[in-house]
mmCIF file of C-alpha atoms and ligand atoms in Angstrom:
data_model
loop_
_atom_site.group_PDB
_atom_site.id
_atom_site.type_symbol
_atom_site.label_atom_id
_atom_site.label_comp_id
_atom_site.label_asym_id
_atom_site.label_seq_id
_atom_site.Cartn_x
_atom_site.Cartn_y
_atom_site.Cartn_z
ATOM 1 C CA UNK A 1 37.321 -7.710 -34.467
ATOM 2 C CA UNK A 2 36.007 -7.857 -31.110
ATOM 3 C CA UNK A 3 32.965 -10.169 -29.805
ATOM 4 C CA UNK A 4 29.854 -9.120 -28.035
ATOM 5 C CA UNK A 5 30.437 -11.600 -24.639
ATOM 6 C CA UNK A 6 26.826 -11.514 -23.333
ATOM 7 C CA UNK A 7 25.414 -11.561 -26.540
ATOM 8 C CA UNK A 8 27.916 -13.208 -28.883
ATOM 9 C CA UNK A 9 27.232 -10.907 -31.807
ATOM 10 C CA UNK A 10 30.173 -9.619 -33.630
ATOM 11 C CA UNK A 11 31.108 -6.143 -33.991
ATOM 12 C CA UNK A 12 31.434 -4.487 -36.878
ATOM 13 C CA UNK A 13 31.304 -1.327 -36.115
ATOM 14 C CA UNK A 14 31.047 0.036 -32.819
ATOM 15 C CA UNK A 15 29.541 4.174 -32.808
ATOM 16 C CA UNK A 16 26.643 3.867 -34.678
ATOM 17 C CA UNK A 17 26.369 0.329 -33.567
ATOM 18 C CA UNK A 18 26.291 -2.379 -36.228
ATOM 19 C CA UNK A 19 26.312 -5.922 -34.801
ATOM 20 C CA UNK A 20 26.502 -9.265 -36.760
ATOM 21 C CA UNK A 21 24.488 -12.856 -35.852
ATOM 22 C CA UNK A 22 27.293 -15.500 -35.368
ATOM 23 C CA UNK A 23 26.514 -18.695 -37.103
ATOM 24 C CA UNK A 24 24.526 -20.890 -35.060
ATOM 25 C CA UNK A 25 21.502 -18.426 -35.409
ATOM 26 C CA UNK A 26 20.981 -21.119 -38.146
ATOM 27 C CA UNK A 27 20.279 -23.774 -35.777
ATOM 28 C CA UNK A 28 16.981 -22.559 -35.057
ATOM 29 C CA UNK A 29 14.298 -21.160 -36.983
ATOM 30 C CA UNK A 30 13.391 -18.392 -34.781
ATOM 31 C CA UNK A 31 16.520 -16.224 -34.058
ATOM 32 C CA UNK A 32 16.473 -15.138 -30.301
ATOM 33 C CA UNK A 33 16.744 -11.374 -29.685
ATOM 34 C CA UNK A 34 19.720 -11.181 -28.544
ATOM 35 C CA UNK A 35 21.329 -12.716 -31.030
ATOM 36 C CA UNK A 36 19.529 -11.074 -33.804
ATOM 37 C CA UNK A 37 21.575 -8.975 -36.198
ATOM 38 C CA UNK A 38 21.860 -5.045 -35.257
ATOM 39 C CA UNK A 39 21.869 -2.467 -38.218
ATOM 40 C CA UNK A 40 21.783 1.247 -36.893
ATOM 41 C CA UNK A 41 22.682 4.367 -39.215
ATOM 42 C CA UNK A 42 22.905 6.879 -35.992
ATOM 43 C CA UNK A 43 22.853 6.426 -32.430
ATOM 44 C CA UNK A 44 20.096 4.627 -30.810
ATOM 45 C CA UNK A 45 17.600 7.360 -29.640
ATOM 46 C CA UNK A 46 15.888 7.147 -25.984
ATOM 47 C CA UNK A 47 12.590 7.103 -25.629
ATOM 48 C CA UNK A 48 10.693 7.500 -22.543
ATOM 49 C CA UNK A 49 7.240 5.073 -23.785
ATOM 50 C CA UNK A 50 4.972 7.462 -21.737
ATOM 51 C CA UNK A 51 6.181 10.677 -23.708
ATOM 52 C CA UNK A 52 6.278 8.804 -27.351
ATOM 53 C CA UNK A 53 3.676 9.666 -29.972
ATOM 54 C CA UNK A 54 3.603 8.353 -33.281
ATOM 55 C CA UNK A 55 2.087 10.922 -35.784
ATOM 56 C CA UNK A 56 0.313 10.228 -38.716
ATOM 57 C CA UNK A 57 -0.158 13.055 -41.523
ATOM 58 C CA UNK A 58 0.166 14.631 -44.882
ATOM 59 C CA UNK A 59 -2.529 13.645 -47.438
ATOM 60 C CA UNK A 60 -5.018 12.265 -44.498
ATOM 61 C CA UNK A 61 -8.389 13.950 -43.620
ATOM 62 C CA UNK A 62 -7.298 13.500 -39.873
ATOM 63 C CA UNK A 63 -4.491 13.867 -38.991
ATOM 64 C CA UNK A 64 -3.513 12.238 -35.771
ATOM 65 C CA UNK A 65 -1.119 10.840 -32.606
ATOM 66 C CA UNK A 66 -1.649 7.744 -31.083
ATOM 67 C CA UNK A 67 0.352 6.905 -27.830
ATOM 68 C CA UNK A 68 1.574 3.531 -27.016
ATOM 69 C CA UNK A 69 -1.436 2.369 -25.156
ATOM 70 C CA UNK A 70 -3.718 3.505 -28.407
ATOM 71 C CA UNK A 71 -1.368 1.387 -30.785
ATOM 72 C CA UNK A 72 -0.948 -1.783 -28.554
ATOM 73 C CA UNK A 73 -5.162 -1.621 -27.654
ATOM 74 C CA UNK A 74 -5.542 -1.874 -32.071
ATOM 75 C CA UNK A 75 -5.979 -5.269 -33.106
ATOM 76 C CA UNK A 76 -3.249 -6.979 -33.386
ATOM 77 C CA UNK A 77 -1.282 -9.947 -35.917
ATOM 78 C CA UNK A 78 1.637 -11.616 -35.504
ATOM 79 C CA UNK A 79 3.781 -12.365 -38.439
ATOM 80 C CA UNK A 80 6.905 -14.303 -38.817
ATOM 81 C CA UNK A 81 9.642 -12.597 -41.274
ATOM 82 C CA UNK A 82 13.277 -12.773 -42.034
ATOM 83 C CA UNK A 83 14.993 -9.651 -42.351
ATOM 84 C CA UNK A 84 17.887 -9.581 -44.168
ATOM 85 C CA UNK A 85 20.428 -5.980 -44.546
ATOM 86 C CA UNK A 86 20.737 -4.987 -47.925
ATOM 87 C CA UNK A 87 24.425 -5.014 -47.368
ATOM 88 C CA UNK A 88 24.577 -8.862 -46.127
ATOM 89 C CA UNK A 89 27.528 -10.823 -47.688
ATOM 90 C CA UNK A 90 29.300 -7.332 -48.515
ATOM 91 C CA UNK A 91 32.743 -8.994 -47.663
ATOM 92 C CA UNK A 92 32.206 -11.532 -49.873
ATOM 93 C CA UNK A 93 32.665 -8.907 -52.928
ATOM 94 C CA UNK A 94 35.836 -9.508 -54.850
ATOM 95 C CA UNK A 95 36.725 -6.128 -55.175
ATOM 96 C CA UNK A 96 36.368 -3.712 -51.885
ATOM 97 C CA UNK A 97 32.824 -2.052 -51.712
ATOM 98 C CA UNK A 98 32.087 0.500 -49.583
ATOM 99 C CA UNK A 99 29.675 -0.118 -46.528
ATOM 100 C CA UNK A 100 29.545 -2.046 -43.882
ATOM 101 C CA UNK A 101 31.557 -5.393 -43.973
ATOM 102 C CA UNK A 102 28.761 -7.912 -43.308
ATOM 103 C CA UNK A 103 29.923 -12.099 -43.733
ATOM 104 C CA UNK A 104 26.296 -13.477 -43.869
ATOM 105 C CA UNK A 105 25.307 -12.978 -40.399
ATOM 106 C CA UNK A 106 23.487 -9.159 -41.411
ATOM 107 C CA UNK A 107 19.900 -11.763 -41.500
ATOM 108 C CA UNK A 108 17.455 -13.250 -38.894
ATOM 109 C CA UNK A 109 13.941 -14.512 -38.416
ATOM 110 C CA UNK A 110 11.718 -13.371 -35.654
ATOM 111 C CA UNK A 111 8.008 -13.635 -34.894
ATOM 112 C CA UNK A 112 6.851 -9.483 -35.275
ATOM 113 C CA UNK A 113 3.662 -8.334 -32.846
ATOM 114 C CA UNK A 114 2.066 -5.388 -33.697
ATOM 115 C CA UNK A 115 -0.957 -3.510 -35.142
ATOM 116 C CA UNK A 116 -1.120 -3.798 -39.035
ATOM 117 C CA UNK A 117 -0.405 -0.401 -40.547
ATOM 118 C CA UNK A 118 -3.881 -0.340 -42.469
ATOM 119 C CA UNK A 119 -5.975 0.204 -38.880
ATOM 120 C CA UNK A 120 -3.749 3.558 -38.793
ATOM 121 C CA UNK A 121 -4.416 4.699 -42.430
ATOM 122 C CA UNK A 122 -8.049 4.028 -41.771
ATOM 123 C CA UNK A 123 -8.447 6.219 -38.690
ATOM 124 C CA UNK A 124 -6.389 8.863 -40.229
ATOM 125 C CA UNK A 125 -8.560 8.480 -44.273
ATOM 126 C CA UNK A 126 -6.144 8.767 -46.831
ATOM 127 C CA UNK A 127 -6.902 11.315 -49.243
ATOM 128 C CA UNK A 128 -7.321 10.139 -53.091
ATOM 129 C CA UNK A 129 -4.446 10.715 -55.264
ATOM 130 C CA UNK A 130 -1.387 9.808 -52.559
ATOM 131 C CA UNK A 131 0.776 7.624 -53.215
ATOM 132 C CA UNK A 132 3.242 6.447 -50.818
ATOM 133 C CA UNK A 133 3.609 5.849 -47.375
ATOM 134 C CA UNK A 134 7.165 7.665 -46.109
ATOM 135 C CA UNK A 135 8.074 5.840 -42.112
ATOM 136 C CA UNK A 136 10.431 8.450 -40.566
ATOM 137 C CA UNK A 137 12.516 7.029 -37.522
ATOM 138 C CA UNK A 138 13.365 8.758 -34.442
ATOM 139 C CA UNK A 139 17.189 8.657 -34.736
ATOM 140 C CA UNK A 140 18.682 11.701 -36.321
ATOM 141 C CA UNK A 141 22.277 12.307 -37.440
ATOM 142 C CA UNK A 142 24.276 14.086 -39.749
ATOM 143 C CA UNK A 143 26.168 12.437 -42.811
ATOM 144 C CA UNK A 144 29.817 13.786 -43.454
ATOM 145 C CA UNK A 145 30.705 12.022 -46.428
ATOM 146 C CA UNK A 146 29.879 13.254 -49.965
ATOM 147 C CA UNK A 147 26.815 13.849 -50.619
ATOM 148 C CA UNK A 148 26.905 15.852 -47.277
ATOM 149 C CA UNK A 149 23.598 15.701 -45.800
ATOM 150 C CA UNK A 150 21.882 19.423 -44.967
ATOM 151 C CA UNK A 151 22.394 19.033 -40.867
ATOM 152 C CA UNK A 152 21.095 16.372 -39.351
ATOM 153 C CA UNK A 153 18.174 13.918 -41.140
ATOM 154 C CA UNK A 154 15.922 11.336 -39.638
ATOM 155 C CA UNK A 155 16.103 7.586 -40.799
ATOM 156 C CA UNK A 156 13.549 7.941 -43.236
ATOM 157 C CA UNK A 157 12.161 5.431 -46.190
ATOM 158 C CA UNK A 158 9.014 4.932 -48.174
ATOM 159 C CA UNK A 159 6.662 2.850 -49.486
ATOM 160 C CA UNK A 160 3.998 2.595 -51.792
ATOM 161 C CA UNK A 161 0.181 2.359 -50.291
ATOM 162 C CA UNK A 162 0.013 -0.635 -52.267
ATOM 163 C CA UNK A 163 2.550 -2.809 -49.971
ATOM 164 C CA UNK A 164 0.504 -1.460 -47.046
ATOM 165 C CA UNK A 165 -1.617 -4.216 -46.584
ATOM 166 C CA UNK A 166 1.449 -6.776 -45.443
ATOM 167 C CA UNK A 167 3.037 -4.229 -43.329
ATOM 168 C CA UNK A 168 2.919 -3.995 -39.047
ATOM 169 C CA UNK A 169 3.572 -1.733 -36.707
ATOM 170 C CA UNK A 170 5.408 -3.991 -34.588
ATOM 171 C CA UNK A 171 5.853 -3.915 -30.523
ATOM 172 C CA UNK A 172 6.330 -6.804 -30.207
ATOM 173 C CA UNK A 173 9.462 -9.450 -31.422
ATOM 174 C CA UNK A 174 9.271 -13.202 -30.724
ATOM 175 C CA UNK A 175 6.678 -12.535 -27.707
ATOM 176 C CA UNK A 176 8.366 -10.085 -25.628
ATOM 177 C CA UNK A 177 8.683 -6.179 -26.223
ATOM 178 C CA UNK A 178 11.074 -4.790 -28.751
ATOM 179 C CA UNK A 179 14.550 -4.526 -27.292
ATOM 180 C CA UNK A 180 15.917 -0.696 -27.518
ATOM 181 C CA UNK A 181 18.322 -1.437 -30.424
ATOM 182 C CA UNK A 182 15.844 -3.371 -32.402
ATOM 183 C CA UNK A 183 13.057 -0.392 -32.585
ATOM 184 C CA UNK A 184 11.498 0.493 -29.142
ATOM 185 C CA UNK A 185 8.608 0.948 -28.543
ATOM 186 C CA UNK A 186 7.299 0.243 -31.880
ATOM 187 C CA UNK A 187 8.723 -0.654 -35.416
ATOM 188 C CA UNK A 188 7.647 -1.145 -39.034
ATOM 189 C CA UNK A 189 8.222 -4.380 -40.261
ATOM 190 C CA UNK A 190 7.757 -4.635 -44.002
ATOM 191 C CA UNK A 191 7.809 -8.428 -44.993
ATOM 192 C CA UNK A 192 9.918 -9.704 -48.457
ATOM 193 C CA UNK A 193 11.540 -6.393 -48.596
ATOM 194 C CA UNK A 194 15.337 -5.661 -47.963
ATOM 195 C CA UNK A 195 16.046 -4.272 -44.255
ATOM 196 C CA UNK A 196 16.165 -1.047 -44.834
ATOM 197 C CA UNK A 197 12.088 -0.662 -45.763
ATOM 198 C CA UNK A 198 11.846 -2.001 -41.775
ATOM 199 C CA UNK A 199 12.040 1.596 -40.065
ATOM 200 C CA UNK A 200 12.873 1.272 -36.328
ATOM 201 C CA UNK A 201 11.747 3.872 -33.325
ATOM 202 C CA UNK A 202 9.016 4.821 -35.848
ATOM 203 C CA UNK A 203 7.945 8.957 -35.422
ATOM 204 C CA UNK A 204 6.151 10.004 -37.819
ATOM 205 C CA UNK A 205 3.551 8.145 -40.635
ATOM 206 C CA UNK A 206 3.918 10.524 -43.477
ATOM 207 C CA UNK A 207 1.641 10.089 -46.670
ATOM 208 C CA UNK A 208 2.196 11.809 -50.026
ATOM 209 C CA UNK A 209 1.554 12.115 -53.704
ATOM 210 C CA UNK A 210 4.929 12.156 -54.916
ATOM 211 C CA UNK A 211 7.969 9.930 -54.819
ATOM 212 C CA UNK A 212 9.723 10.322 -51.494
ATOM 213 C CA UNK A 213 13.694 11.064 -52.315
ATOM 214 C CA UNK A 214 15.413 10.916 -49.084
ATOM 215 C CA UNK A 215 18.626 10.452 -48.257
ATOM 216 C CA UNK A 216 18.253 6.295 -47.632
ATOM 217 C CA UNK A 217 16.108 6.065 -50.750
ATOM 218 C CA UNK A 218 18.461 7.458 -53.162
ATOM 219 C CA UNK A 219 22.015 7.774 -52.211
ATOM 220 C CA UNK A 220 21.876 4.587 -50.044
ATOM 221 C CA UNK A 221 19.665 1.650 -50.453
ATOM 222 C CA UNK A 222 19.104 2.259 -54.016
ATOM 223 C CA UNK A 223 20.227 0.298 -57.308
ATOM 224 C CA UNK A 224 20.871 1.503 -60.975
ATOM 225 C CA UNK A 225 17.863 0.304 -63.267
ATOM 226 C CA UNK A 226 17.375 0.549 -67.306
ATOM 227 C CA UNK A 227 15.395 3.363 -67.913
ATOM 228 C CA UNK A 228 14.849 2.770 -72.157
ATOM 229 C CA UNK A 229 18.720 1.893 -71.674
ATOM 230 C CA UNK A 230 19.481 5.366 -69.612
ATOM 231 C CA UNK A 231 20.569 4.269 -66.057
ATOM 232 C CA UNK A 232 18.786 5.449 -63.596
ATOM 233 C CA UNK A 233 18.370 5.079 -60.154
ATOM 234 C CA UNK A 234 15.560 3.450 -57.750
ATOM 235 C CA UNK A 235 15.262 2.402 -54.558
ATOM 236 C CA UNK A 236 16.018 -0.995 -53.383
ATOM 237 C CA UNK A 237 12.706 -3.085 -52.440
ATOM 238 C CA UNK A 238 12.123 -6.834 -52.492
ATOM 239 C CA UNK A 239 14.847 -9.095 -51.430
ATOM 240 C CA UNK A 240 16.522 -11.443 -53.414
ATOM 241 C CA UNK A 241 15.966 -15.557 -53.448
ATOM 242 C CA UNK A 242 19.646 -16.465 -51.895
ATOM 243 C CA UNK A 243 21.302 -19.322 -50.246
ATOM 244 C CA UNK A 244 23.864 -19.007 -47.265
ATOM 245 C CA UNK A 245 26.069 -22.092 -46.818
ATOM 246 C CA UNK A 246 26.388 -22.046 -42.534
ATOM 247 C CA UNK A 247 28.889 -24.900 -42.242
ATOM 248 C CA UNK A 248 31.257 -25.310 -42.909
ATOM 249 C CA UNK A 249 33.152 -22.104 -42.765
ATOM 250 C CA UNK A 250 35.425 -21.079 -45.564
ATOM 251 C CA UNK A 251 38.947 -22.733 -45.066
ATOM 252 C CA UNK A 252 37.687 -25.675 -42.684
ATOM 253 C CA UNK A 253 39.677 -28.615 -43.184
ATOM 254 C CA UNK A 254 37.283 -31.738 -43.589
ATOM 255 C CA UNK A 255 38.308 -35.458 -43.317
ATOM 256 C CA UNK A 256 38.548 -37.995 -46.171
ATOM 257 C CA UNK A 257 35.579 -40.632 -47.047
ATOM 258 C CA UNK A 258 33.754 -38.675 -44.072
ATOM 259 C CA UNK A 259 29.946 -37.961 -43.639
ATOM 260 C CA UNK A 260 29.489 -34.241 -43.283
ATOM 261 C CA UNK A 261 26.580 -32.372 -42.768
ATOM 262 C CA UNK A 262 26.726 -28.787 -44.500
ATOM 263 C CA UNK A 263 23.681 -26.524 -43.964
ATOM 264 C CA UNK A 264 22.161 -23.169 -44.248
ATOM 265 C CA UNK A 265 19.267 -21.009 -44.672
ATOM 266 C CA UNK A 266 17.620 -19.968 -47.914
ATOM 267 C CA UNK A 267 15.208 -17.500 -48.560
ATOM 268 C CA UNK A 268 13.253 -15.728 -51.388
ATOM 269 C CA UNK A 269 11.889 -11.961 -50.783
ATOM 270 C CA UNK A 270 8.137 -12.258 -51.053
ATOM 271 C CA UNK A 271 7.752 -15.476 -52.597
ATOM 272 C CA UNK A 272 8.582 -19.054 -51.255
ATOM 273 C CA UNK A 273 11.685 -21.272 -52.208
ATOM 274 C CA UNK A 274 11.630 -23.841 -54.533
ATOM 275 C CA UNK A 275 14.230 -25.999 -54.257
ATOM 276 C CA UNK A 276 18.465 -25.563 -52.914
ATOM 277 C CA UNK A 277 20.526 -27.177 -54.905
ATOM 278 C CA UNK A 278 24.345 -28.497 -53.876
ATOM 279 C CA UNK A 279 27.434 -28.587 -55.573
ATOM 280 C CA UNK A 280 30.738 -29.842 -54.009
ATOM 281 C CA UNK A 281 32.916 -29.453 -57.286
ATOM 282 C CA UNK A 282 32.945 -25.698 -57.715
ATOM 283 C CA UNK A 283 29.577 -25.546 -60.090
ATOM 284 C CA UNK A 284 30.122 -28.631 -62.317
ATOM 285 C CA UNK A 285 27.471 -31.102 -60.740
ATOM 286 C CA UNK A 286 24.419 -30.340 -58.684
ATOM 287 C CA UNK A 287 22.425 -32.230 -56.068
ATOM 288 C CA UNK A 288 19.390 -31.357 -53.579
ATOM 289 C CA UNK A 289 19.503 -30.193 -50.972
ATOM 290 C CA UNK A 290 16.725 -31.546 -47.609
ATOM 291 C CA UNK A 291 14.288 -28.216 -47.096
ATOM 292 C CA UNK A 292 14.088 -28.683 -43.317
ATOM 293 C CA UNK A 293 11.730 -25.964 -42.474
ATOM 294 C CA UNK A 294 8.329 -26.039 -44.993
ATOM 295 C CA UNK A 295 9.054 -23.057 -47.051
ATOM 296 C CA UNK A 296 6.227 -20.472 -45.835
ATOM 297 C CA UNK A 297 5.798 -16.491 -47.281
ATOM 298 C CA UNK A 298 8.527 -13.882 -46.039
ATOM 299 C CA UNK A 299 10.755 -16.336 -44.098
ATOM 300 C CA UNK A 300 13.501 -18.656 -44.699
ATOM 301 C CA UNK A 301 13.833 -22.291 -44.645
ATOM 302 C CA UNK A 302 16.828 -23.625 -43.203
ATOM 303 C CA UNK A 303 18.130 -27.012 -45.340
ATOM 304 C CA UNK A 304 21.052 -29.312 -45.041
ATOM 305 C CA UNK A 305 22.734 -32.004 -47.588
ATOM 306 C CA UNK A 306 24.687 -35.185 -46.269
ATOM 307 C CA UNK A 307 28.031 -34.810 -48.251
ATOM 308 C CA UNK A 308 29.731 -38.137 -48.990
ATOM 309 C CA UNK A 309 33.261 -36.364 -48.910
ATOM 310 C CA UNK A 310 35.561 -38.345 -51.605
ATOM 311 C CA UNK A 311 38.606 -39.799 -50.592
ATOM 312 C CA UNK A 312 40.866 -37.512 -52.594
ATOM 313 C CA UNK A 313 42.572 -35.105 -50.323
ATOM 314 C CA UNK A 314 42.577 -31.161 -51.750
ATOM 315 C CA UNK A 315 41.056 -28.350 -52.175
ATOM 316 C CA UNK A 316 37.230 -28.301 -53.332
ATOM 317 C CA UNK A 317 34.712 -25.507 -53.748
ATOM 318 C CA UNK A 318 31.480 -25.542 -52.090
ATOM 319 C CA UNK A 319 28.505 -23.526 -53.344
ATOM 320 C CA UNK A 320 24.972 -23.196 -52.981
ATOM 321 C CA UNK A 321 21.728 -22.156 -54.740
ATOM 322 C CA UNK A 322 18.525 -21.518 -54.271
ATOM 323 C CA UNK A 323 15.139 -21.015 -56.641
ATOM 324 C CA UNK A 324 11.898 -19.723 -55.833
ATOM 325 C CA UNK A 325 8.404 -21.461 -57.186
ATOM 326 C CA UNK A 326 7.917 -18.006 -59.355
ATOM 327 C CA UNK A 327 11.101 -19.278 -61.363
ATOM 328 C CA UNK A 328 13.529 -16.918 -59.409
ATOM 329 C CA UNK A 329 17.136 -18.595 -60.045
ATOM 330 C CA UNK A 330 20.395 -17.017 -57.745
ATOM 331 C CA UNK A 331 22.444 -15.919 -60.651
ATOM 332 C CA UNK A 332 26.272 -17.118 -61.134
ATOM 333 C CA UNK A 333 27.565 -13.641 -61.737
ATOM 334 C CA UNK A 334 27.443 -10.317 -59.725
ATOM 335 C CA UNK A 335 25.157 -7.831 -61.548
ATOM 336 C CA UNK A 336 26.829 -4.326 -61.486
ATOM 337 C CA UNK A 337 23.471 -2.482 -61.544
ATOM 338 C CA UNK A 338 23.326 -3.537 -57.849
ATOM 339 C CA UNK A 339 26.014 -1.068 -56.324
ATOM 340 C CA UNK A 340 27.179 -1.905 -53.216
ATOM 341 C CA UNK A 341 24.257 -3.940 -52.158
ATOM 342 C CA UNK A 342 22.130 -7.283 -52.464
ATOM 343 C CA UNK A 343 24.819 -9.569 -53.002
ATOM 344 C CA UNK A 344 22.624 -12.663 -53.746
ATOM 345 C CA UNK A 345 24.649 -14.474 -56.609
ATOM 346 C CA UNK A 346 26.079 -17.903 -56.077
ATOM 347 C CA UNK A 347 29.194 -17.719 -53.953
ATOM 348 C CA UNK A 348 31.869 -20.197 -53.329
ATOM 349 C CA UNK A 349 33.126 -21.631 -49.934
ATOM 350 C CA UNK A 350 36.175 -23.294 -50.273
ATOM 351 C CA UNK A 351 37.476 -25.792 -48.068
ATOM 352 C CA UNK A 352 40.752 -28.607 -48.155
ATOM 353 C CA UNK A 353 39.555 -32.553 -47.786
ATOM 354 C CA UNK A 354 42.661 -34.617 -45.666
HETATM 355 N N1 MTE B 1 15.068 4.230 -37.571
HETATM 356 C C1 MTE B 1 15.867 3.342 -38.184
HETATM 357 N N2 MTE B 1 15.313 2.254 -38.742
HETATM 358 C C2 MTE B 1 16.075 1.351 -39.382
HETATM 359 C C3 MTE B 1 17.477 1.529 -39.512
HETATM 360 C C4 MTE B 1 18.045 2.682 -38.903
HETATM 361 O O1 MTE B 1 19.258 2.905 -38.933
HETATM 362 N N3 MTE B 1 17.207 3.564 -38.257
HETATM 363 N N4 MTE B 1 18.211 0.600 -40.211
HETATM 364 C C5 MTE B 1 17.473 -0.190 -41.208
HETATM 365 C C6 MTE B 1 18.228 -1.271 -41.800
HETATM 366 S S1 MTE B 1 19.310 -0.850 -43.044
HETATM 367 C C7 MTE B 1 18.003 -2.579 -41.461
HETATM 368 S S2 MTE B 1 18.796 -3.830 -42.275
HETATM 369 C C8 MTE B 1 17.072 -2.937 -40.363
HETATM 370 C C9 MTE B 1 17.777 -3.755 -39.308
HETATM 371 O O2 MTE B 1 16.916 -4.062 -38.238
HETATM 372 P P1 MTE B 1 17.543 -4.644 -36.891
HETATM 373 O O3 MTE B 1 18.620 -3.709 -36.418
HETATM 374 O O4 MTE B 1 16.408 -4.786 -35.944
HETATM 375 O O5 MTE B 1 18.123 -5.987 -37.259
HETATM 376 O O6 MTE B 1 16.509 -1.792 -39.745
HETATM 377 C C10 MTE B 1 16.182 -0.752 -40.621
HETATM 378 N N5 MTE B 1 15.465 0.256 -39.887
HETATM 379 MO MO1 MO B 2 20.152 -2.763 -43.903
#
């Protein structure tokens, strides 16, 4: 596995490139760009910012291009959101599943700059009747594995018109313009959803009356779902309230009647977290954790616990778990309907006391 040097991100997977946050992004509430996770599908596409339009048509009265100076002279918010992959904490999967191999660095928090994506459907007048809100990406490849993709396909995902409201057109990421590999010149950021909704080196602003069924919406970055007890598929949305346990690192060996700090990050989709909870004995007994960052809408909330560690020497499981205030629990057991992705149940780190 080889390390980013300038950077320190970890590699896991160099052409297209997928890079992972090393641990002490949870030091600080706001990760710093370059250290931010990394989660391409094709190569990064150039863009020269003077040539790039983004388009916006389909079921709009006008339909339109704006250039970069049009989108960055719209008024502008700034919103603070975690993103987390849909595939974070893959490894962590008993049995093998296929995808990238993300630990539980595939998450970060950044302050987002940009123009919120209702002044665009405004201009353009969205006709009655449509639906959704497809965000098609300038990077393009072609997918060998079964299902083969027709040629090549943009990075393309949807949304309904009713999640529009929270959702910017970002050029902006912790003050500073978006980096190349994190969606230059401009980006969707769509807050309390999984990754995936985020689409990077945004093109085109499609809208539609009917469900959009591309390629990342239905083969990828979908989970099964109960349809009157017929499985079906739909594509993954909100994120999941989940824990991550920071420090210590699974196998650390910890002294004897010692003070030790472990901490993490905890976060809840679109609503807020409750409460983390701490257990030291593999599930049996519970305590709470300290919420160190006041839990606010879309990001996480890093916490810690003071563990007395006991004087026994041995092995002991470590776990954490988080609930949101809508009464959101992380469950104990991996739910099969989920595929290959949001891996959000409890999860044990085990380390030896000597
Ligand atoms: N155009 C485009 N947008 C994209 C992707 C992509 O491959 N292409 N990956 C998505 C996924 S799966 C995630 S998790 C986030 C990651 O954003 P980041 O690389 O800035 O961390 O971008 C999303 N947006
Ligand atoms: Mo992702």
């Amino acid at each position: 596995m080889a390390v980013h040097s300038e950077a320190g991100l970890v590699e896991r997977q160099r052409n297209p490139e997928n890079l992972e946050s090393p641990r002490r992004i949870f030091d600080q509430f706001l990760t710093p760009p370059g250290l931010f996770y990394v989660r391409n599908h094709f190569s990064i596409p150039e863009i020269d910012p003077r040539e790039w339009r983004l388009s916006i048509e389909g079921e709009v009265r006008r339909p339109s291009e704006f250039d970069i100076a049009t989108v960055r002279s719209l008024p502008a918010r700034s919103l603070t959101a975690t993103l987390e992959c849909a595939g974070n904490s893959r490894m962590f999967l008993p049995e093998h599943a296929k995808g990238v191999q993300w630990e539980l660095g595939a998450v970060g928090t950044a302050e987002w700059t940009g123009a919120p994506l209702p002044e665009l459907l405004e201009r353009a007048g969205i006709e009655p009747g449509a639906s959704e809100v497809v965000l098609e990406g300038f990077d393009r490849g072609r997918i060998d594995a079964e299902p083969k993709t027709p040629g090549d396909i943009p990075f393309a995902r949807s949304l309904p018109l009713s999640k529009a409201p929270e959702v910017l057109l970002a050029w902006a990421m912790n003050g500073e313009d978006l980096p190349p590999r994190h969606g230059f010149p401009v980006r969707a950021i769509v807050p309390g959803w999984y990754g995936m909704a985020s689409v990077k080196w945004l093109r085109r602003i499609l809208i539609t009356s009917r469900p959009f069924r591309g390629y990342f919406q239905t083969f990828e970055y979908s989970r099964w779902d109960e349809l009157a007890g017929i499985p079906s598929l739909v594509p993954l949305t909100e994120g999941a309230v989940k824990a991550e346990i920071a420090f210590p690192t699974a196998g650390e060996t910890i002294p004897r009647n010692s003070r030790y700090r472990i901490h993490g990050a905890a976060w809840a989709g679109e609503s807020l977290i409750d409460a983390v909870e701490i257990s030291a004995d593999a599930g049996d007994t519970w305590r709470a954790a300290d919420l160190l960052d006041p839990p606010q809408r879309y990001c996480w909330t890093r916490w810690e616990y003071q563990w007395r560690v006991p004087s026994p020497s041995g092995p002991t499981t470590l776990m954490a778990r988080a609930r949101d205030v809508d009464g959101h629990a992380q469950p104990w057991t991996r739910d099969k309907l989920e595929r290959n992705y949001s891996v959000h149940h409890v999860l044990p780190v085990e380390v030896t006391i000597a």
